[in-house]
Amino acid sequence: MSHIIINVGRQLGSGGHIIAKKLAEKFGCKFYDHEILDLAAKESGFCEQFFERNDESKGFLKALSQFHLPHITTGSFYTPSFTDDRLFQFQSDAIRHAATEGNCVFVGRAADYVLRDFPETINVFITADHAERIKRVAERHECDENAAEKILRDKEHERARFYNFYTGKRWGHAASYDICINSSLLGIDGTTETLSKTISQIIEKRQ
């Protein structure tokens, strides 16, 4: 199989971003996490900050209220037809466009659903023990565990709502992915190595 597309879903604080980046290096893939927001912004004409405020959430109207309309676009204009769904479409178009250009690793943003018609995709979901996730979130945001718990709960609620709405599947549910793994069992490097071997076996079997 000459074309490799790996889609990585992840719980907050699971180390999914780091693992996905290591997989991209391992398989010689372009890496897309927040980078996809930049692509979507360029293709749509809307500023990247607008996509960031709506990242993996259905918050278009709330985000819109935080912008002065002249600063929303770089050549495009707001119309009543511009909705959450339109925003998702811009992002989906950017993901599909990137996927046609070469080997890719995508993090989140329902890429597994967006690229469902690409037979070469391998869909992964990374979890971790709750305590470990809280610790990572607290370190990242420089806050105590109570605040980290709230960040984790709120963010994952948005991710699940976003994913479930647009895919018709369940975020984090094993049936929605090809591989699910707990990074706490083997650590970041061990998880990356295990996924690399499994993905290599899948690629070999498909050839």
CSV table of C-alpha atoms in Angstrom, one decimal:
chain,number,residue,atom,x,y,z
A,1,MET,CA,0.0,0.0,0.0
A,2,SER,CA,1.7,3.2,-1.2
A,3,HIS,CA,-0.6,5.6,0.6
A,4,ILE,CA,-0.7,5.8,4.4
A,5,ILE,CA,-3.3,7.7,6.4
A,6,ILE,CA,-3.4,7.4,10.2
A,7,ASN,CA,-6.2,9.1,12.1
A,8,VAL,CA,-5.6,9.5,15.8
A,9,GLY,CA,-8.5,10.2,18.2
A,10,ARG,CA,-7.4,10.8,21.8
A,11,GLN,CA,-8.5,11.6,25.3
A,12,LEU,CA,-7.3,14.8,26.8
A,13,GLY,CA,-4.0,14.2,28.6
A,14,SER,CA,-3.5,10.8,27.1
A,15,GLY,CA,-0.3,11.8,25.2
A,16,GLY,CA,-2.1,11.3,21.9
A,17,HIS,CA,-0.6,14.4,20.3
A,18,ILE,CA,3.0,13.3,21.1
A,19,ILE,CA,2.3,9.7,20.0
A,20,ALA,CA,0.7,10.8,16.7
A,21,LYS,CA,3.7,13.0,16.0
A,22,LYS,CA,6.1,10.1,16.6
A,23,LEU,CA,4.0,7.9,14.3
A,24,ALA,CA,4.2,10.6,11.6
A,25,GLU,CA,8.0,10.5,11.9
A,26,LYS,CA,8.1,6.7,12.0
A,27,PHE,CA,6.1,6.4,8.8
A,28,GLY,CA,7.3,9.5,6.9
A,29,CYS,CA,3.9,11.2,7.1
A,30,LYS,CA,3.0,14.8,7.2
A,31,PHE,CA,1.6,15.7,10.6
A,32,TYR,CA,-1.7,17.6,11.0
A,33,ASP,CA,-3.1,18.7,14.4
A,34,HIS,CA,-3.7,22.4,14.7
A,35,GLU,CA,-2.0,22.6,11.3
A,36,ILE,CA,-5.3,21.6,9.7
A,37,LEU,CA,-6.9,24.8,11.1
A,38,ASP,CA,-4.4,26.9,9.2
A,39,LEU,CA,-5.2,25.0,6.0
A,40,ALA,CA,-9.0,25.4,6.6
A,41,ALA,CA,-8.5,29.1,7.2
A,42,LYS,CA,-6.5,29.5,4.0
A,43,GLU,CA,-9.0,27.6,1.9
A,44,SER,CA,-12.0,29.4,3.3
A,45,GLY,CA,-10.7,32.9,3.7
A,46,PHE,CA,-11.5,33.0,7.4
A,47,CYS,CA,-8.9,33.8,10.0
A,48,GLU,CA,-7.3,30.9,11.8
A,49,GLN,CA,-8.4,32.2,15.2
A,50,PHE,CA,-12.0,31.8,14.2
A,51,PHE,CA,-11.4,28.0,13.5
A,52,GLU,CA,-9.4,27.7,16.8
A,53,ARG,CA,-12.4,29.0,18.8
A,54,ASN,CA,-14.6,26.4,17.2
A,55,ASP,CA,-12.0,23.6,17.3
A,56,GLU,CA,-13.7,20.2,17.9
A,57,SER,CA,-16.8,21.9,19.2
A,58,LYS,CA,-20.1,23.2,17.9
A,59,GLY,CA,-19.8,26.8,19.1
A,60,PHE,CA,-20.1,28.9,15.9
A,61,LEU,CA,-22.6,31.4,17.2
A,62,LYS,CA,-20.8,31.8,20.5
A,63,ALA,CA,-17.5,32.3,18.8
A,64,LEU,CA,-19.0,34.7,16.3
A,65,SER,CA,-20.1,37.0,19.1
A,66,GLN,CA,-16.5,37.4,20.2
A,67,PHE,CA,-15.4,38.8,16.9
A,68,HIS,CA,-16.0,42.1,15.2
A,69,LEU,CA,-17.2,41.1,11.7
A,70,PRO,CA,-14.5,43.1,9.8
A,71,HIS,CA,-11.9,40.9,11.5
A,72,ILE,CA,-13.5,37.5,10.8
A,73,THR,CA,-12.5,37.2,7.2
A,74,THR,CA,-9.7,37.9,4.8
A,75,GLY,CA,-11.8,38.4,1.7
A,76,SER,CA,-14.9,36.4,2.6
A,77,PHE,CA,-18.2,37.8,4.0
A,78,TYR,CA,-20.5,36.4,6.7
A,79,THR,CA,-23.8,35.3,5.4
A,80,PRO,CA,-26.8,33.7,7.2
A,81,SER,CA,-25.9,30.4,5.5
A,82,PHE,CA,-22.5,30.3,7.3
A,83,THR,CA,-23.2,27.9,10.2
A,84,ASP,CA,-21.4,25.3,12.3
A,85,ASP,CA,-22.0,22.8,9.5
A,86,ARG,CA,-20.4,25.1,7.0
A,87,LEU,CA,-17.4,25.6,9.2
A,88,PHE,CA,-17.1,21.8,9.6
A,89,GLN,CA,-17.3,21.5,5.8
A,90,PHE,CA,-14.4,23.9,5.3
A,91,GLN,CA,-12.3,21.9,7.8
A,92,SER,CA,-13.3,18.6,6.1
A,93,ASP,CA,-12.4,19.9,2.7
A,94,ALA,CA,-8.9,20.8,4.0
A,95,ILE,CA,-8.5,17.3,5.5
A,96,ARG,CA,-9.5,15.6,2.3
A,97,HIS,CA,-7.2,17.9,0.3
A,98,ALA,CA,-4.3,17.1,2.5
A,99,ALA,CA,-5.0,13.4,2.4
A,100,THR,CA,-4.8,13.3,-1.4
A,101,GLU,CA,-1.4,14.9,-1.4
A,102,GLY,CA,0.5,12.2,0.4
A,103,ASN,CA,1.0,10.1,3.6
A,104,CYS,CA,-0.6,11.8,6.6
A,105,VAL,CA,-1.3,11.5,10.3
A,106,PHE,CA,-4.3,13.5,11.4
A,107,VAL,CA,-5.2,14.2,15.1
A,108,GLY,CA,-8.8,14.5,16.0
A,109,ARG,CA,-11.4,16.6,14.2
A,110,ALA,CA,-13.4,13.6,13.1
A,111,ALA,CA,-10.8,12.8,10.4
A,112,ASP,CA,-11.7,9.1,10.5
A,113,TYR,CA,-15.2,10.0,9.4
A,114,VAL,CA,-14.2,12.7,6.9
A,115,LEU,CA,-11.8,10.2,5.2
A,116,ARG,CA,-14.2,7.2,5.5
A,117,ASP,CA,-14.1,6.7,1.7
A,118,PHE,CA,-10.3,6.4,1.8
A,119,PRO,CA,-9.6,2.7,2.0
A,120,GLU,CA,-6.0,3.2,3.2
A,121,THR,CA,-7.0,4.8,6.5
A,122,ILE,CA,-6.1,3.3,9.9
A,123,ASN,CA,-8.1,4.7,12.8
A,124,VAL,CA,-6.6,4.8,16.3
A,125,PHE,CA,-7.9,6.0,19.7
A,126,ILE,CA,-5.6,6.6,22.6
A,127,THR,CA,-6.7,6.6,26.2
A,128,ALA,CA,-4.9,6.8,29.5
A,129,ASP,CA,-5.6,6.3,33.2
A,130,HIS,CA,-7.6,9.2,34.7
A,131,ALA,CA,-5.0,10.2,37.3
A,132,GLU,CA,-2.3,10.4,34.7
A,133,ARG,CA,-4.5,12.5,32.4
A,134,ILE,CA,-5.3,14.9,35.2
A,135,LYS,CA,-1.6,15.3,36.1
A,136,ARG,CA,-0.7,16.1,32.4
A,137,VAL,CA,-3.6,18.6,32.1
A,138,ALA,CA,-2.6,20.3,35.4
A,139,GLU,CA,1.0,20.6,34.3
A,140,ARG,CA,0.1,21.9,30.8
A,141,HIS,CA,-2.3,24.6,32.2
A,142,GLU,CA,-0.3,25.2,35.4
A,143,CYS,CA,-3.3,24.7,37.6
A,144,ASP,CA,-4.4,22.4,40.5
A,145,GLU,CA,-6.1,19.1,40.1
A,146,ASN,CA,-9.6,20.5,40.7
A,147,ALA,CA,-9.2,23.0,37.9
A,148,ALA,CA,-7.6,20.3,35.7
A,149,GLU,CA,-10.6,18.0,36.3
A,150,LYS,CA,-12.9,20.7,35.1
A,151,ILE,CA,-10.8,21.5,32.0
A,152,LEU,CA,-10.7,17.8,31.1
A,153,ARG,CA,-14.5,17.3,31.7
A,154,ASP,CA,-15.5,20.4,29.7
A,155,LYS,CA,-13.1,19.8,26.8
A,156,GLU,CA,-14.0,16.1,26.4
A,157,HIS,CA,-17.7,16.9,26.5
A,158,GLU,CA,-17.1,19.2,23.5
A,159,ARG,CA,-15.0,16.7,21.7
A,160,ALA,CA,-17.6,13.9,22.2
A,161,ARG,CA,-20.5,16.2,21.2
A,162,PHE,CA,-18.7,17.4,18.1
A,163,TYR,CA,-17.6,13.8,17.0
A,164,ASN,CA,-20.9,12.1,17.8
A,165,PHE,CA,-23.0,14.8,16.0
A,166,TYR,CA,-21.0,14.8,12.7
A,167,THR,CA,-20.1,11.1,12.5
A,168,GLY,CA,-23.2,9.3,13.9
A,169,LYS,CA,-20.7,7.2,15.9
A,170,ARG,CA,-19.6,7.3,19.6
A,171,TRP,CA,-16.4,9.2,20.4
A,172,GLY,CA,-14.0,6.9,22.3
A,173,HIS,CA,-16.1,3.8,21.7
A,174,ALA,CA,-14.0,0.8,20.5
A,175,ALA,CA,-16.4,0.1,17.6
A,176,SER,CA,-15.6,3.5,16.1
A,177,TYR,CA,-11.9,2.7,15.6
A,178,ASP,CA,-9.5,0.0,14.3
A,179,ILE,CA,-7.2,0.2,17.3
A,180,CYS,CA,-7.7,1.4,20.8
A,181,ILE,CA,-4.9,1.5,23.3
A,182,ASN,CA,-4.2,2.8,26.9
A,183,SER,CA,-0.9,4.8,26.8
A,184,SER,CA,-0.5,4.4,30.6
A,185,LEU,CA,0.3,0.7,30.2
A,186,LEU,CA,3.4,1.1,28.2
A,187,GLY,CA,4.2,4.8,28.3
A,188,ILE,CA,4.6,7.2,25.4
A,189,ASP,CA,7.5,5.4,23.7
A,190,GLY,CA,6.1,1.9,24.3
A,191,THR,CA,2.7,2.8,23.0
A,192,THR,CA,4.3,4.4,19.9
A,193,GLU,CA,6.3,1.2,19.3
A,194,THR,CA,3.3,-1.0,19.8
A,195,LEU,CA,1.2,1.0,17.4
A,196,SER,CA,4.0,1.2,14.9
A,197,LYS,CA,4.2,-2.6,14.8
A,198,THR,CA,0.5,-3.1,14.6
A,199,ILE,CA,0.0,-0.5,11.9
A,200,SER,CA,2.9,-2.0,9.9
A,201,GLN,CA,1.2,-5.4,10.1
A,202,ILE,CA,-2.1,-3.9,8.9
A,203,ILE,CA,-0.3,-2.2,6.0
A,204,GLU,CA,1.5,-5.4,5.0
A,205,LYS,CA,-1.8,-7.4,5.1
A,206,ARG,CA,-3.5,-4.9,2.9
A,207,GLN,CA,-0.9,-4.9,0.2
